[in-house]
Amino acid sequence: RLEGDVLSSAQARGREVYGDDWDAPSEGVPLRDLFALSDVEVRQLQLEARNAKALDAIEKIAGPPKPKPPPPPGPPPSPS
């Protein structure tokens, strides 16, 4: 029973401090879920976010992917 009281008190405090972002943010994950993550899960999310930013930067530098060249004219080579 004590554990349930502590959890409901923490939930109420989270809503008081963070408002709507505690349960239903306008974008992203509810803060109550972020506060429930372990250190390993937080590090994994940080790593994924860094990798996504790096890929975006590479794509920005490299530009759009180049189209494949058209096949050479004539019939396709016969399979051997």
N, C-alpha and C. Protein backbone atom coordinates (compact mmCIF):
# COMPACT_ATOMS: atom_id res chain seq x y z
N ARG A 1 0.83 -1.19 0.00
CA ARG A 1 0.00 0.00 0.00
C ARG A 1 0.87 1.25 0.00
N LEU A 2 1.95 1.23 0.76
CA LEU A 2 2.84 2.39 0.85
C LEU A 2 3.46 2.69 -0.52
N GLU A 3 3.84 1.63 -1.24
CA GLU A 3 4.43 1.83 -2.56
C GLU A 3 3.43 2.50 -3.50
N GLY A 4 2.18 2.10 -3.46
CA GLY A 4 1.14 2.71 -4.30
C GLY A 4 0.94 4.18 -3.95
N ASP A 5 0.98 4.50 -2.65
CA ASP A 5 0.83 5.90 -2.22
C ASP A 5 2.00 6.74 -2.72
N VAL A 6 3.21 6.19 -2.66
CA VAL A 6 4.40 6.92 -3.11
C VAL A 6 4.31 7.15 -4.62
N LEU A 7 3.91 6.12 -5.37
CA LEU A 7 3.80 6.26 -6.82
C LEU A 7 2.74 7.28 -7.21
N SER A 8 1.58 7.24 -6.56
CA SER A 8 0.54 8.21 -6.91
C SER A 8 0.96 9.62 -6.51
N SER A 9 1.69 9.74 -5.41
CA SER A 9 2.19 11.05 -5.01
C SER A 9 3.21 11.57 -6.03
N ALA A 10 4.08 10.69 -6.52
CA ALA A 10 5.07 11.09 -7.53
C ALA A 10 4.37 11.49 -8.83
N GLN A 11 3.32 10.76 -9.20
CA GLN A 11 2.57 11.10 -10.42
C GLN A 11 1.91 12.48 -10.26
N ALA A 12 1.32 12.73 -9.12
CA ALA A 12 0.67 14.03 -8.87
C ALA A 12 1.70 15.15 -8.91
N ARG A 13 2.86 14.91 -8.31
CA ARG A 13 3.91 15.93 -8.31
C ARG A 13 4.42 16.18 -9.73
N GLY A 14 4.57 15.12 -10.52
CA GLY A 14 5.00 15.28 -11.90
C GLY A 14 4.02 16.12 -12.70
N ARG A 15 2.72 15.89 -12.51
CA ARG A 15 1.70 16.68 -13.21
C ARG A 15 1.74 18.14 -12.75
N GLU A 16 1.99 18.33 -11.46
CA GLU A 16 2.05 19.69 -10.91
C GLU A 16 3.24 20.46 -11.49
N VAL A 17 4.38 19.81 -11.58
CA VAL A 17 5.60 20.47 -12.04
C VAL A 17 5.62 20.63 -13.56
N TYR A 18 5.26 19.56 -14.29
CA TYR A 18 5.43 19.54 -15.74
C TYR A 18 4.14 19.74 -16.53
N GLY A 19 3.02 19.79 -15.87
CA GLY A 19 1.75 20.03 -16.55
C GLY A 19 1.41 18.94 -17.55
N ASP A 20 0.89 19.34 -18.71
CA ASP A 20 0.45 18.38 -19.73
C ASP A 20 1.60 17.53 -20.28
N ASP A 21 2.82 18.04 -20.23
CA ASP A 21 3.95 17.28 -20.76
C ASP A 21 4.21 16.01 -19.94
N TRP A 22 3.70 15.95 -18.72
CA TRP A 22 3.89 14.76 -17.90
C TRP A 22 3.17 13.56 -18.51
N ASP A 23 1.93 13.76 -18.97
CA ASP A 23 1.13 12.65 -19.51
C ASP A 23 1.01 12.67 -21.02
N ALA A 24 0.82 13.84 -21.63
CA ALA A 24 0.56 13.91 -23.07
C ALA A 24 1.20 15.17 -23.65
N PRO A 25 2.50 15.11 -23.97
CA PRO A 25 3.17 16.29 -24.52
C PRO A 25 2.70 16.58 -25.94
N SER A 26 2.90 17.81 -26.37
CA SER A 26 2.52 18.17 -27.74
C SER A 26 3.39 17.43 -28.75
N GLU A 27 4.62 17.09 -28.39
CA GLU A 27 5.47 16.27 -29.25
C GLU A 27 6.41 15.47 -28.37
N GLY A 28 6.80 14.33 -28.84
CA GLY A 28 7.75 13.50 -28.10
C GLY A 28 7.07 12.54 -27.14
N VAL A 29 7.86 12.07 -26.20
CA VAL A 29 7.44 11.05 -25.25
C VAL A 29 6.97 11.72 -23.96
N PRO A 30 5.94 11.18 -23.31
CA PRO A 30 5.54 11.74 -22.01
C PRO A 30 6.71 11.71 -21.02
N LEU A 31 6.84 12.75 -20.25
CA LEU A 31 7.95 12.84 -19.30
C LEU A 31 7.90 11.73 -18.25
N ARG A 32 6.70 11.29 -17.88
CA ARG A 32 6.60 10.20 -16.89
C ARG A 32 7.30 8.96 -17.40
N ASP A 33 7.25 8.72 -18.74
CA ASP A 33 7.93 7.56 -19.31
C ASP A 33 9.45 7.76 -19.31
N LEU A 34 9.89 9.00 -19.58
CA LEU A 34 11.34 9.26 -19.57
C LEU A 34 11.92 9.09 -18.18
N PHE A 35 11.20 9.55 -17.16
CA PHE A 35 11.71 9.43 -15.79
C PHE A 35 11.72 7.98 -15.33
N ALA A 36 10.98 7.11 -16.00
CA ALA A 36 10.93 5.70 -15.62
C ALA A 36 12.02 4.87 -16.30
N LEU A 37 12.77 5.46 -17.24
CA LEU A 37 13.81 4.72 -17.97
C LEU A 37 15.03 4.46 -17.10
N SER A 38 15.68 3.33 -17.37
CA SER A 38 16.94 3.03 -16.67
C SER A 38 18.07 3.82 -17.34
N ASP A 39 19.22 3.85 -16.68
CA ASP A 39 20.39 4.55 -17.25
C ASP A 39 20.79 3.97 -18.59
N VAL A 40 20.72 2.65 -18.72
CA VAL A 40 21.09 1.99 -19.97
C VAL A 40 20.15 2.42 -21.10
N GLU A 41 18.84 2.48 -20.81
CA GLU A 41 17.88 2.90 -21.82
C GLU A 41 18.10 4.35 -22.24
N VAL A 42 18.41 5.21 -21.28
CA VAL A 42 18.68 6.62 -21.60
C VAL A 42 19.91 6.73 -22.49
N ARG A 43 20.97 6.00 -22.16
CA ARG A 43 22.19 6.04 -22.98
C ARG A 43 21.92 5.53 -24.39
N GLN A 44 21.09 4.49 -24.51
CA GLN A 44 20.77 3.95 -25.83
C GLN A 44 20.01 4.98 -26.66
N LEU A 45 19.05 5.67 -26.04
CA LEU A 45 18.30 6.72 -26.75
C LEU A 45 19.22 7.87 -27.16
N GLN A 46 20.16 8.25 -26.30
CA GLN A 46 21.10 9.31 -26.64
C GLN A 46 21.96 8.89 -27.83
N LEU A 47 22.43 7.65 -27.84
CA LEU A 47 23.24 7.15 -28.93
C LEU A 47 22.46 7.14 -30.24
N GLU A 48 21.21 6.69 -30.20
CA GLU A 48 20.38 6.68 -31.40
C GLU A 48 20.15 8.09 -31.92
N ALA A 49 19.93 9.04 -31.02
CA ALA A 49 19.72 10.43 -31.43
C ALA A 49 20.98 11.01 -32.07
N ARG A 50 22.15 10.74 -31.47
CA ARG A 50 23.41 11.21 -32.05
C ARG A 50 23.65 10.62 -33.43
N ASN A 51 23.37 9.32 -33.58
CA ASN A 51 23.55 8.68 -34.88
C ASN A 51 22.62 9.28 -35.93
N ALA A 52 21.38 9.56 -35.55
CA ALA A 52 20.43 10.17 -36.50
C ALA A 52 20.91 11.56 -36.92
N LYS A 53 21.44 12.34 -35.97
CA LYS A 53 21.96 13.67 -36.31
C LYS A 53 23.16 13.57 -37.23
N ALA A 54 24.03 12.59 -37.00
CA ALA A 54 25.20 12.40 -37.85
C ALA A 54 24.78 12.02 -39.26
N LEU A 55 23.81 11.13 -39.39
CA LEU A 55 23.33 10.75 -40.72
C LEU A 55 22.71 11.94 -41.45
N ASP A 56 21.95 12.75 -40.73
CA ASP A 56 21.38 13.96 -41.34
C ASP A 56 22.47 14.89 -41.85
N ALA A 57 23.53 15.05 -41.05
CA ALA A 57 24.64 15.93 -41.45
C ALA A 57 25.35 15.38 -42.68
N ILE A 58 25.55 14.08 -42.72
CA ILE A 58 26.22 13.46 -43.88
C ILE A 58 25.36 13.65 -45.13
N GLU A 59 24.07 13.42 -45.00
CA GLU A 59 23.18 13.59 -46.16
C GLU A 59 23.15 15.04 -46.64
N LYS A 60 23.23 15.97 -45.69
CA LYS A 60 23.23 17.39 -46.05
C LYS A 60 24.50 17.74 -46.83
N ILE A 61 25.63 17.19 -46.38
CA ILE A 61 26.90 17.46 -47.05
C ILE A 61 26.94 16.78 -48.42
N ALA A 62 26.52 15.52 -48.48
CA ALA A 62 26.63 14.73 -49.71
C ALA A 62 25.57 15.11 -50.73
N GLY A 63 24.48 15.69 -50.31
CA GLY A 63 23.40 16.02 -51.23
C GLY A 63 22.50 14.82 -51.48
N PRO A 64 21.54 14.98 -52.37
CA PRO A 64 20.62 13.88 -52.63
C PRO A 64 21.34 12.72 -53.31
N PRO A 65 20.81 11.49 -53.15
CA PRO A 65 21.47 10.36 -53.80
C PRO A 65 21.43 10.50 -55.32
N LYS A 66 22.50 10.05 -55.95
CA LYS A 66 22.59 10.16 -57.41
C LYS A 66 21.79 9.03 -58.05
N PRO A 67 21.08 9.33 -59.15
CA PRO A 67 20.30 8.27 -59.80
C PRO A 67 21.21 7.25 -60.47
N LYS A 68 20.69 6.04 -60.65
CA LYS A 68 21.45 4.99 -61.34
C LYS A 68 21.56 5.35 -62.81
N PRO A 69 22.67 5.04 -63.42
CA PRO A 69 22.78 5.32 -64.86
C PRO A 69 21.86 4.37 -65.64
N PRO A 70 21.38 4.81 -66.79
CA PRO A 70 20.51 3.93 -67.57
C PRO A 70 21.30 2.73 -68.10
N PRO A 71 20.61 1.61 -68.34
CA PRO A 71 21.32 0.44 -68.86
C PRO A 71 21.82 0.72 -70.27
N PRO A 72 22.85 0.02 -70.70
CA PRO A 72 23.37 0.24 -72.06
C PRO A 72 22.31 -0.18 -73.09
N PRO A 73 22.37 0.43 -74.29
CA PRO A 73 21.38 0.07 -75.30
C PRO A 73 21.60 -1.36 -75.80
N GLY A 74 20.57 -1.93 -76.38
CA GLY A 74 20.66 -3.27 -76.95
C GLY A 74 20.04 -4.30 -76.03
N PRO A 75 20.00 -5.53 -76.50
CA PRO A 75 19.39 -6.59 -75.70
C PRO A 75 20.24 -6.90 -74.48
N PRO A 76 19.60 -7.38 -73.42
CA PRO A 76 20.37 -7.75 -72.23
C PRO A 76 21.27 -8.94 -72.54
N PRO A 77 22.36 -9.07 -71.83
CA PRO A 77 23.25 -10.21 -72.08
C PRO A 77 22.55 -11.53 -71.75
N SER A 78 22.86 -12.55 -72.52
CA SER A 78 22.21 -13.84 -72.29
C SER A 78 22.89 -14.54 -71.12
N PRO A 79 22.06 -15.19 -70.30
CA PRO A 79 22.65 -15.91 -69.14
C PRO A 79 23.44 -17.12 -69.62
N SER A 80 24.54 -17.38 -68.97
CA SER A 80 25.41 -18.51 -69.38
C SER A 80 25.21 -19.68 -68.46
